[in-house]
């Protein structure tokens, strides 16, 4: 009997082994490999483009604009493609396209670095220009494939793997975000060291080799997760429903014909449906094929607007319209205020820890207060922290000077040598030794009096930014899970594709805002505008919360009644 008990209870080692082979852990492992490669590439490609174009930001700016514009206009199309195709096919295709694109880019960059002088002398430099265009185009394809991969894994597969357990879904979402936070710091540091102590050519080769190996491992992990989760093979969609209806109706009509029976009225009506389905599946004309992406774009945005979580998603998008993150804008401003690269590295590490605390706070608050109230509390926490940023604008050491026109000639003293940040709600930037030298050279023009400026203002600014990341990441996870729970399975791809487009749109507007007012003296105005957009985003979420919970949303730690519409309906709904 004891032996039987041991077999039924394998103990800690057996449980650990079971966890290591579970679909959930395999998803974490695959996401870690994918995110590590993404972060290395997004960090390195900006440095490569700066290095290739003589320490100019032109190619980097063009790359950032192309990436933002592509996702903005193709987000709905990508999401629609995710919805209309089998899950495994979408994941495997996205994985292969993404990694092969990065490998090809790496090879092209290696050739350019090795033979740049020869390429410049060929056809008056047009061959080199073609290489630049190829790198930006293929890198953009890699980013689009990465977008599709993120939608299918983080917005669809994870919901199916979690099943009907909403707590498990929340824990998996939080773990995915923790992986993102760690790779945001560690991956660029790793490739930065390789580029610093090696060369750009070695960096290109390392990233290409990593993506080759990672692609094979990720492909295997996707297949194992798919095997361990049979529900992933079942995907509802309009196309499948129409096909099933067509087959069913044909069988009914054939049965009536074989029996020499007069078709009943019901059969006649069903026959009409078959004709309608067959007509709908006729080969589309050339014009229809050309206009299909535009119709998909329109239908996707209309469907997004009609979602019950529209205000929550729009509120999240508004959080992208901010300079209050560790991007090149805020980091460059910090340099003008006397902060060194080592101090900024410590601050970025603190921001990562703060983000991880936000994921922990999300899981705890959701269990205690419910999902919708968690978003409300997270919004209040973020806005409260950003008050420090508002105060910093008016404190000693602030560069705010309203006598200087915000539209003065663009100054490059705090942007030269920086990389364009990646499109994320809290983009991070990292410095290699070469980048540090570039920034030091660009800031050497400041006088000793400027270097000795009071640090009260900039200290309050970064204290607010770091503290706000707890609420930011908790809020991001809340809206992510609301989209996962409330969007029907057949529309998950297109709705999340439009959500990505909204995020990129507001992020693009934030860069335009900086272009219009680039001087450090105008940074205080950018801070105030950023806080205003963040506040507007949370007001939109509060509107959503009030519509779903009413006045009970303010009872933050009381159990939600079963009859309240909104979140509890989601809790009882089937995920798959």
Tab-separated table of N, CA and C in Angstrom, residues 350-502:
chain	number	residue	atom	x	y	z
A	350	UNK	N	16.649	49.744	-11.420
A	350	UNK	CA	15.584	49.986	-10.447
A	350	UNK	C	14.221	49.993	-11.118
A	351	UNK	N	14.153	50.521	-12.338
A	351	UNK	CA	12.868	50.541	-13.049
A	351	UNK	C	12.413	49.136	-13.398
A	352	UNK	N	13.357	48.243	-13.726
A	352	UNK	CA	13.004	46.858	-14.009
A	352	UNK	C	12.458	46.169	-12.767
A	353	UNK	N	13.099	46.411	-11.637
A	353	UNK	CA	12.605	45.845	-10.370
A	353	UNK	C	11.209	46.377	-10.061
A	354	UNK	N	11.023	47.670	-10.305
A	354	UNK	CA	9.709	48.268	-10.081
A	354	UNK	C	8.657	47.641	-10.981
A	355	UNK	N	9.022	47.354	-12.242
A	355	UNK	CA	8.081	46.706	-13.139
A	355	UNK	C	7.711	45.310	-12.679
A	356	UNK	N	8.701	44.559	-12.187
A	356	UNK	CA	8.412	43.220	-11.661
A	356	UNK	C	7.496	43.307	-10.450
A	357	UNK	N	7.702	44.305	-9.589
A	357	UNK	CA	6.802	44.512	-8.452
A	357	UNK	C	5.383	44.784	-8.935
A	358	UNK	N	5.257	45.462	-10.068
A	358	UNK	CA	3.938	45.707	-10.625
A	358	UNK	C	3.227	44.430	-11.022
A	359	UNK	N	3.963	43.451	-11.572
A	359	UNK	CA	3.347	42.172	-11.938
A	359	UNK	C	2.911	41.392	-10.699
A	360	UNK	N	3.711	41.505	-9.627
A	360	UNK	CA	3.331	40.846	-8.364
A	360	UNK	C	2.094	41.514	-7.777
A	361	UNK	N	2.066	42.843	-7.815
A	361	UNK	CA	0.913	43.573	-7.300
A	361	UNK	C	-0.348	43.218	-8.083
A	362	UNK	N	-0.218	43.024	-9.378
A	362	UNK	CA	-1.383	42.680	-10.196
A	362	UNK	C	-2.024	41.378	-9.737
A	363	UNK	N	-1.212	40.326	-9.581
A	363	UNK	CA	-1.775	39.033	-9.192
A	363	UNK	C	-2.420	39.103	-7.809
A	364	UNK	N	-1.807	39.847	-6.880
A	364	UNK	CA	-2.360	39.952	-5.522
A	364	UNK	C	-3.652	40.756	-5.522
A	365	UNK	N	-3.650	41.901	-6.205
A	365	UNK	CA	-4.844	42.744	-6.236
A	365	UNK	C	-6.004	42.051	-6.936
A	366	UNK	N	-5.709	41.308	-7.985
A	366	UNK	CA	-6.785	40.640	-8.703
A	366	UNK	C	-7.496	39.618	-7.815
A	367	UNK	N	-6.721	38.908	-6.995
A	367	UNK	CA	-7.329	37.932	-6.096
A	367	UNK	C	-8.161	38.597	-5.011
A	368	UNK	N	-7.695	39.760	-4.550
A	368	UNK	CA	-8.370	40.437	-3.451
A	368	UNK	C	-9.547	41.288	-3.912
A	369	UNK	N	-9.399	41.963	-5.064
A	369	UNK	CA	-10.375	42.984	-5.454
A	369	UNK	C	-11.063	42.716	-6.779
A	370	UNK	N	-10.616	41.743	-7.541
A	370	UNK	CA	-11.197	41.525	-8.851
A	370	UNK	C	-10.409	42.243	-9.933
A	371	UNK	N	-10.644	41.838	-11.175
A	371	UNK	CA	-9.836	42.336	-12.278
A	371	UNK	C	-10.093	43.810	-12.581
A	372	UNK	N	-11.349	44.198	-12.681
A	372	UNK	CA	-11.663	45.580	-13.064
A	372	UNK	C	-11.177	46.559	-12.003
A	373	UNK	N	-11.374	46.239	-10.748
A	373	UNK	CA	-10.925	47.133	-9.681
A	373	UNK	C	-9.394	47.204	-9.625
A	374	UNK	N	-8.736	46.119	-10.008
A	374	UNK	CA	-7.270	46.144	-10.066
A	374	UNK	C	-6.789	47.222	-11.023
A	375	UNK	N	-7.436	47.334	-12.170
A	375	UNK	CA	-7.085	48.387	-13.106
A	375	UNK	C	-7.329	49.775	-12.531
A	376	UNK	N	-8.410	49.924	-11.791
A	376	UNK	CA	-8.722	51.212	-11.161
A	376	UNK	C	-7.637	51.595	-10.147
A	377	UNK	N	-7.273	50.641	-9.291
A	377	UNK	CA	-6.250	50.902	-8.273
A	377	UNK	C	-4.902	51.176	-8.934
A	378	UNK	N	-4.577	50.419	-9.981
A	378	UNK	CA	-3.301	50.621	-10.678
A	378	UNK	C	-3.231	52.006	-11.306
A	379	UNK	N	-4.341	52.463	-11.873
A	379	UNK	CA	-4.366	53.802	-12.452
A	379	UNK	C	-4.146	54.882	-11.417
A	380	UNK	N	-4.794	54.734	-10.271
A	380	UNK	CA	-4.604	55.706	-9.189
A	380	UNK	C	-3.152	55.704	-8.718
A	381	UNK	N	-2.554	54.507	-8.613
A	381	UNK	CA	-1.162	54.408	-8.163
A	381	UNK	C	-0.219	55.077	-9.159
A	382	UNK	N	-0.435	54.860	-10.451
A	382	UNK	CA	0.443	55.471	-11.443
A	382	UNK	C	0.310	56.994	-11.444
A	383	UNK	N	-0.921	57.488	-11.421
A	383	UNK	CA	-1.122	58.937	-11.426
A	383	UNK	C	-0.543	59.580	-10.169
A	384	UNK	N	-0.664	58.912	-9.038
A	384	UNK	CA	-0.106	59.449	-7.789
A	384	UNK	C	1.414	59.563	-7.880
A	385	UNK	N	2.042	58.565	-8.495
A	385	UNK	CA	3.499	58.607	-8.642
A	385	UNK	C	3.937	59.705	-9.606
A	386	UNK	N	3.149	59.919	-10.656
A	386	UNK	CA	3.513	60.923	-11.647
A	386	UNK	C	3.378	62.347	-11.126
A	387	UNK	N	2.740	62.520	-9.986
A	387	UNK	CA	2.688	63.852	-9.371
A	387	UNK	C	4.100	64.351	-9.074
A	388	UNK	N	5.003	63.404	-8.726
A	388	UNK	CA	6.401	63.786	-8.491
A	388	UNK	C	7.018	64.371	-9.751
A	389	UNK	N	6.666	63.825	-10.908
A	389	UNK	CA	7.191	64.351	-12.170
A	389	UNK	C	6.678	65.764	-12.430
A	390	UNK	N	5.418	66.009	-12.108
A	390	UNK	CA	4.853	67.350	-12.281
A	390	UNK	C	5.549	68.341	-11.351
A	391	UNK	N	5.769	67.931	-10.107
A	391	UNK	CA	6.448	68.810	-9.150
A	391	UNK	C	7.874	69.114	-9.610
A	392	UNK	N	8.531	68.106	-10.219
A	392	UNK	CA	9.926	68.291	-10.637
A	392	UNK	C	10.074	69.405	-11.664
A	393	UNK	N	9.030	69.660	-12.436
A	393	UNK	CA	9.098	70.703	-13.473
A	393	UNK	C	9.334	72.078	-12.855
A	394	UNK	N	8.858	72.277	-11.629
A	394	UNK	CA	8.918	73.605	-11.002
A	394	UNK	C	9.944	73.680	-9.870
A	395	UNK	N	10.762	72.628	-9.730
A	395	UNK	CA	11.750	72.594	-8.656
A	395	UNK	C	13.092	73.150	-9.136
A	396	UNK	N	13.977	73.516	-8.197
A	396	UNK	CA	15.314	74.013	-8.573
A	396	UNK	C	16.059	72.982	-9.418
A	397	UNK	N	16.701	73.447	-10.464
A	397	UNK	CA	17.408	72.562	-11.376
A	397	UNK	C	16.629	72.219	-12.624
A	398	UNK	N	15.337	72.576	-12.646
A	398	UNK	CA	14.538	72.302	-13.832
A	398	UNK	C	15.002	73.186	-14.985
A	399	UNK	N	15.043	72.597	-16.182
A	399	UNK	CA	15.485	73.345	-17.362
A	399	UNK	C	14.355	74.137	-18.002
A	400	UNK	N	13.157	74.079	-17.422
A	400	UNK	CA	12.010	74.763	-18.017
A	400	UNK	C	12.270	76.260	-18.118
A	401	UNK	N	12.127	76.773	-19.316
A	401	UNK	CA	12.315	78.208	-19.566
A	401	UNK	C	11.303	78.627	-20.619
A	402	UNK	N	10.222	79.241	-20.182
A	402	UNK	CA	9.152	79.608	-21.087
A	402	UNK	C	9.551	80.754	-22.016
A	403	UNK	N	10.667	81.430	-21.714
A	403	UNK	CA	11.115	82.507	-22.592
A	403	UNK	C	11.776	81.972	-23.856
A	404	UNK	N	12.152	80.677	-23.836
A	404	UNK	CA	12.752	80.042	-24.996
A	404	UNK	C	11.646	79.351	-25.781
A	405	UNK	N	11.548	79.646	-27.050
A	405	UNK	CA	10.503	79.054	-27.878
A	405	UNK	C	10.704	77.552	-27.980
A	406	UNK	N	9.640	76.759	-27.727
A	406	UNK	CA	9.778	75.305	-27.864
A	406	UNK	C	10.002	74.867	-29.297
A	407	UNK	N	9.772	75.755	-30.261
A	407	UNK	CA	9.932	75.405	-31.661
A	407	UNK	C	11.226	75.971	-32.242
A	408	UNK	N	12.211	76.239	-31.354
A	408	UNK	CA	13.498	76.741	-31.827
A	408	UNK	C	14.201	75.673	-32.650
A	409	UNK	N	15.329	76.073	-33.234
A	409	UNK	CA	16.078	75.114	-34.056
A	409	UNK	C	16.400	73.861	-33.259
A	410	UNK	N	16.300	72.727	-33.920
A	410	UNK	CA	16.495	71.442	-33.248
A	410	UNK	C	17.933	71.321	-32.764
A	411	UNK	N	18.068	71.066	-31.482
A	411	UNK	CA	19.398	70.892	-30.894
A	411	UNK	C	19.708	69.401	-30.817
A	412	UNK	N	20.911	69.042	-31.182
A	412	UNK	CA	21.308	67.628	-31.138
A	412	UNK	C	22.195	67.314	-29.947
A	413	UNK	N	22.322	68.259	-29.020
A	413	UNK	CA	23.308	68.043	-27.963
A	413	UNK	C	22.938	66.933	-26.996
A	414	UNK	N	21.626	66.605	-26.918
A	414	UNK	CA	21.301	65.508	-26.018
A	414	UNK	C	20.691	64.321	-26.764
A	415	UNK	N	20.703	64.389	-28.111
A	415	UNK	CA	20.197	63.258	-28.879
A	415	UNK	C	21.300	62.569	-29.668
A	416	UNK	N	22.416	63.237	-29.898
A	416	UNK	CA	23.462	62.670	-30.746
A	416	UNK	C	24.043	61.420	-30.096
A	417	UNK	N	24.067	60.365	-30.908
A	417	UNK	CA	24.596	59.105	-30.405
A	417	UNK	C	23.569	58.229	-29.754
A	418	UNK	N	22.305	58.707	-29.611
A	418	UNK	CA	21.280	57.881	-28.987
A	418	UNK	C	20.592	57.018	-30.038
A	419	UNK	N	19.970	55.953	-29.593
A	419	UNK	CA	19.211	55.107	-30.491
A	419	UNK	C	17.745	55.456	-30.394
A	420	UNK	N	17.037	55.204	-31.488
A	420	UNK	CA	15.594	55.379	-31.449
A	420	UNK	C	15.002	54.272	-30.612
A	421	UNK	N	14.130	54.568	-29.673
A	421	UNK	CA	13.620	53.535	-28.789
A	421	UNK	C	12.687	52.582	-29.496
A	422	UNK	N	12.560	51.389	-28.955
A	422	UNK	CA	11.611	50.441	-29.493
A	422	UNK	C	10.209	50.856	-29.104
A	423	UNK	N	9.210	50.356	-29.875
A	423	UNK	CA	7.832	50.747	-29.638
A	423	UNK	C	7.253	49.907	-28.512
A	424	UNK	N	7.285	50.383	-27.326
A	424	UNK	CA	6.732	49.692	-26.181
A	424	UNK	C	6.307	50.726	-25.175
A	425	UNK	N	5.385	50.367	-24.249
A	425	UNK	CA	4.900	51.376	-23.325
A	425	UNK	C	5.973	51.934	-22.424
A	426	UNK	N	7.007	51.159	-22.152
A	426	UNK	CA	8.096	51.646	-21.313
A	426	UNK	C	9.416	51.271	-21.967
A	427	UNK	N	9.751	51.875	-23.136
A	427	UNK	CA	10.967	51.489	-23.843
A	427	UNK	C	12.208	51.794	-23.056
A	428	UNK	N	13.200	50.929	-23.217
A	428	UNK	CA	14.453	51.092	-22.500
A	428	UNK	C	15.583	51.330	-23.486
A	429	UNK	N	16.654	51.979	-23.037
A	429	UNK	CA	17.816	52.221	-23.881
A	429	UNK	C	19.057	51.851	-23.094
A	430	UNK	N	20.040	51.298	-23.751
A	430	UNK	CA	21.248	50.829	-23.100
A	430	UNK	C	22.453	51.368	-23.850
A	431	UNK	N	23.571	51.491	-23.175
A	431	UNK	CA	24.736	52.120	-23.761
A	431	UNK	C	25.919	51.166	-23.771
A	432	UNK	N	26.537	51.056	-24.949
A	432	UNK	CA	27.831	50.403	-25.008
A	432	UNK	C	28.900	51.460	-24.735
A	433	UNK	N	30.146	51.032	-24.701
A	433	UNK	CA	31.234	51.985	-24.470
A	433	UNK	C	31.300	53.016	-25.588
A	434	UNK	N	31.129	52.568	-26.843
A	434	UNK	CA	31.159	53.512	-27.966
A	434	UNK	C	30.024	54.511	-27.872
A	435	UNK	N	28.854	54.039	-27.513
A	435	UNK	CA	27.725	54.950	-27.377
A	435	UNK	C	27.975	55.944	-26.258
A	436	UNK	N	28.568	55.453	-25.172
A	436	UNK	CA	28.866	56.341	-24.053
A	436	UNK	C	29.838	57.435	-24.486
A	437	UNK	N	30.843	57.069	-25.279
A	437	UNK	CA	31.792	58.074	-25.755
A	437	UNK	C	31.123	59.101	-26.644
A	438	UNK	N	30.184	58.635	-27.474
A	438	UNK	CA	29.472	59.572	-28.340
A	438	UNK	C	28.682	60.585	-27.523
A	439	UNK	N	27.989	60.075	-26.496
A	439	UNK	CA	27.187	60.978	-25.676
A	439	UNK	C	28.078	61.934	-24.901
A	440	UNK	N	29.198	61.394	-24.391
A	440	UNK	CA	30.110	62.267	-23.654
A	440	UNK	C	30.661	63.369	-24.542
A	441	UNK	N	30.987	63.010	-25.796
A	441	UNK	CA	31.488	64.028	-26.710
A	441	UNK	C	30.428	65.065	-27.031
A	442	UNK	N	29.171	64.597	-27.162
A	442	UNK	CA	28.114	65.533	-27.523
A	442	UNK	C	27.749	66.452	-26.380
A	443	UNK	N	28.071	66.051	-25.156
A	443	UNK	CA	27.711	66.883	-24.012
A	443	UNK	C	28.908	67.637	-23.450
A	444	UNK	N	30.066	67.501	-24.105
A	444	UNK	CA	31.258	68.144	-23.574
A	444	UNK	C	31.207	69.656	-23.702
A	445	UNK	N	30.238	70.169	-24.511
A	445	UNK	CA	30.167	71.609	-24.721
A	445	UNK	C	29.577	72.344	-23.523
A	446	UNK	N	29.041	71.613	-22.595
A	446	UNK	CA	28.428	72.293	-21.462
A	446	UNK	C	29.497	72.832	-20.518
A	447	UNK	N	29.211	73.964	-19.947
A	447	UNK	CA	30.150	74.608	-19.034
A	447	UNK	C	30.087	73.951	-17.670
A	448	UNK	N	31.058	74.312	-16.834
A	448	UNK	CA	31.085	73.735	-15.491
A	448	UNK	C	29.857	74.150	-14.695
A	449	UNK	N	29.388	75.353	-14.925
A	449	UNK	CA	28.207	75.795	-14.189
A	449	UNK	C	26.989	74.967	-14.558
A	450	UNK	N	26.896	74.558	-15.854
A	450	UNK	CA	25.774	73.727	-16.273
A	450	UNK	C	25.910	72.325	-15.704
A	451	UNK	N	27.151	71.834	-15.626
A	451	UNK	CA	27.364	70.487	-15.092
A	451	UNK	C	27.030	70.424	-13.611
A	452	UNK	N	27.137	71.555	-12.934
A	452	UNK	CA	26.886	71.571	-11.505
A	452	UNK	C	25.466	71.975	-11.152
A	453	UNK	N	24.547	71.838	-12.082
A	453	UNK	CA	23.179	72.239	-11.846
A	453	UNK	C	22.560	71.376	-10.741
A	454	UNK	N	21.574	71.921	-10.050
A	454	UNK	CA	20.905	71.194	-8.967
A	454	UNK	C	20.236	69.936	-9.507
A	455	UNK	N	20.352	68.850	-8.758
A	455	UNK	CA	19.787	67.574	-9.177
A	455	UNK	C	18.427	67.302	-8.540
A	456	UNK	N	17.874	68.285	-7.841
A	456	UNK	CA	16.580	68.077	-7.174
A	456	UNK	C	15.501	67.760	-8.198
A	457	UNK	N	15.441	68.536	-9.255
A	457	UNK	CA	14.388	68.359	-10.256
A	457	UNK	C	14.491	67.007	-10.956
A	458	UNK	N	15.681	66.669	-11.458
A	458	UNK	CA	15.830	65.427	-12.192
A	458	UNK	C	15.684	64.218	-11.270
A	459	UNK	N	16.041	64.378	-9.989
A	459	UNK	CA	15.857	63.274	-9.033
A	459	UNK	C	14.374	62.997	-8.815
A	460	UNK	N	13.593	64.050	-8.643
A	460	UNK	CA	12.146	63.872	-8.492
A	460	UNK	C	11.530	63.284	-9.760
A	461	UNK	N	12.042	63.718	-10.916
A	461	UNK	CA	11.520	63.212	-12.183
A	461	UNK	C	11.682	61.702	-12.274
A	462	UNK	N	12.887	61.210	-12.019
A	462	UNK	CA	13.120	59.773	-12.153
A	462	UNK	C	12.508	58.987	-11.005
A	463	UNK	N	12.373	59.591	-9.843
A	463	UNK	CA	11.669	58.920	-8.750
A	463	UNK	C	10.215	58.663	-9.143
A	464	UNK	N	9.598	59.660	-9.763
A	464	UNK	CA	8.223	59.480	-10.218
A	464	UNK	C	8.107	58.460	-11.332
A	465	UNK	N	9.046	58.498	-12.274
A	465	UNK	CA	9.008	57.550	-13.394
A	465	UNK	C	9.152	56.117	-12.896
A	466	UNK	N	10.105	55.892	-12.002
A	466	UNK	CA	10.346	54.532	-11.489
A	466	UNK	C	9.164	54.049	-10.657
A	467	UNK	N	8.661	54.911	-9.774
A	467	UNK	CA	7.530	54.510	-8.928
A	467	UNK	C	6.283	54.243	-9.763
A	468	UNK	N	6.105	55.002	-10.840
A	468	UNK	CA	4.897	54.848	-11.660
A	468	UNK	C	4.857	53.525	-12.395
A	469	UNK	N	6.003	52.879	-12.559
A	469	UNK	CA	6.037	51.628	-13.320
A	469	UNK	C	5.322	50.492	-12.590
A	470	UNK	N	5.188	50.592	-11.274
A	470	UNK	CA	4.405	49.584	-10.546
A	470	UNK	C	2.959	49.623	-11.032
A	471	UNK	N	2.371	50.821	-11.013
A	471	UNK	CA	1.003	50.961	-11.488
A	471	UNK	C	0.876	50.721	-12.980
A	472	UNK	N	1.891	51.142	-13.758
A	472	UNK	CA	1.847	50.988	-15.209
A	472	UNK	C	1.755	49.533	-15.618
A	473	UNK	N	2.644	48.693	-15.082
A	473	UNK	CA	2.637	47.298	-15.495
A	473	UNK	C	1.433	46.541	-14.956
A	474	UNK	N	0.971	46.908	-13.770
A	474	UNK	CA	-0.251	46.293	-13.245
A	474	UNK	C	-1.446	46.660	-14.117
A	475	UNK	N	-1.496	47.922	-14.553
A	475	UNK	CA	-2.589	48.373	-15.423
A	475	UNK	C	-2.492	47.688	-16.782
A	476	UNK	N	-1.302	47.572	-17.317
A	476	UNK	CA	-1.114	46.915	-18.614
A	476	UNK	C	-1.602	45.468	-18.562
A	477	UNK	N	-1.279	44.758	-17.502
A	477	UNK	CA	-1.736	43.376	-17.356
A	477	UNK	C	-3.254	43.300	-17.203
A	478	UNK	N	-3.831	44.283	-16.523
A	478	UNK	CA	-5.284	44.296	-16.355
A	478	UNK	C	-5.985	44.411	-17.696
A	479	UNK	N	-5.570	45.380	-18.503
A	479	UNK	CA	-6.211	45.578	-19.804
A	479	UNK	C	-5.939	44.389	-20.720
A	480	UNK	N	-4.743	43.831	-20.644
A	480	UNK	CA	-4.426	42.648	-21.449
A	480	UNK	C	-5.385	41.507	-21.144
A	481	UNK	N	-5.625	41.255	-19.860
A	481	UNK	CA	-6.517	40.154	-19.503
A	481	UNK	C	-7.970	40.485	-19.821
A	482	UNK	N	-8.353	41.747	-19.715
A	482	UNK	CA	-9.710	42.128	-20.116
A	482	UNK	C	-9.939	41.845	-21.600
A	483	UNK	N	-8.942	42.139	-22.423
A	483	UNK	CA	-9.055	41.837	-23.844
A	483	UNK	C	-9.108	40.331	-24.082
A	484	UNK	N	-8.322	39.579	-23.324
A	484	UNK	CA	-8.312	38.130	-23.484
A	484	UNK	C	-9.660	37.523	-23.110
A	485	UNK	N	-10.287	38.054	-22.073
A	485	UNK	CA	-11.507	37.455	-21.555
A	485	UNK	C	-12.761	37.915	-22.295
A	486	UNK	N	-12.764	39.131	-22.804
A	486	UNK	CA	-13.987	39.698	-23.351
A	486	UNK	C	-14.088	39.622	-24.870
A	487	UNK	N	-12.978	39.467	-25.569
A	487	UNK	CA	-13.011	39.368	-27.021
A	487	UNK	C	-13.260	37.918	-27.416
A	488	UNK	N	-14.223	37.697	-28.324
A	488	UNK	CA	-14.535	36.335	-28.728
A	488	UNK	C	-13.363	35.733	-29.478
A	489	UNK	N	-13.303	34.408	-29.469
A	489	UNK	CA	-12.138	33.709	-30.003
A	489	UNK	C	-11.885	34.029	-31.471
A	490	UNK	N	-12.955	34.151	-32.261
A	490	UNK	CA	-12.789	34.368	-33.693
A	490	UNK	C	-12.318	35.775	-34.034
A	491	UNK	N	-12.264	36.688	-33.048
A	491	UNK	CA	-11.836	38.068	-33.294
A	491	UNK	C	-10.620	38.472	-32.474
A	492	UNK	N	-10.016	37.548	-31.765
A	492	UNK	CA	-8.876	37.895	-30.914
A	492	UNK	C	-7.737	38.502	-31.721
A	493	UNK	N	-7.455	37.922	-32.862
A	493	UNK	CA	-6.335	38.403	-33.654
A	493	UNK	C	-6.542	39.809	-34.157
A	494	UNK	N	-7.679	40.074	-34.804
A	494	UNK	CA	-7.893	41.377	-35.424
A	494	UNK	C	-8.059	42.471	-34.385
A	495	UNK	N	-8.688	42.163	-33.256
A	495	UNK	CA	-8.867	43.174	-32.206
A	495	UNK	C	-7.527	43.517	-31.570
A	496	UNK	N	-6.717	42.518	-31.285
A	496	UNK	CA	-5.402	42.802	-30.708
A	496	UNK	C	-4.467	43.432	-31.732
A	497	UNK	N	-4.672	43.125	-33.026
A	497	UNK	CA	-3.908	43.808	-34.052
A	497	UNK	C	-4.217	45.288	-34.092
A	498	UNK	N	-5.508	45.645	-33.981
A	498	UNK	CA	-5.894	47.058	-33.931
A	498	UNK	C	-5.370	47.709	-32.656
A	499	UNK	N	-5.366	46.964	-31.535
A	499	UNK	CA	-4.820	47.508	-30.296
A	499	UNK	C	-3.346	47.853	-30.462
A	500	UNK	N	-2.592	46.981	-31.122
A	500	UNK	CA	-1.186	47.293	-31.406
A	500	UNK	C	-1.061	48.532	-32.275
A	501	UNK	N	-1.957	48.674	-33.253
A	501	UNK	CA	-1.923	49.851	-34.120
A	501	UNK	C	-2.185	51.120	-33.314
A	502	UNK	N	-3.135	51.060	-32.387
A	502	UNK	CA	-3.419	52.214	-31.537
A	502	UNK	C	-2.201	52.573	-30.688
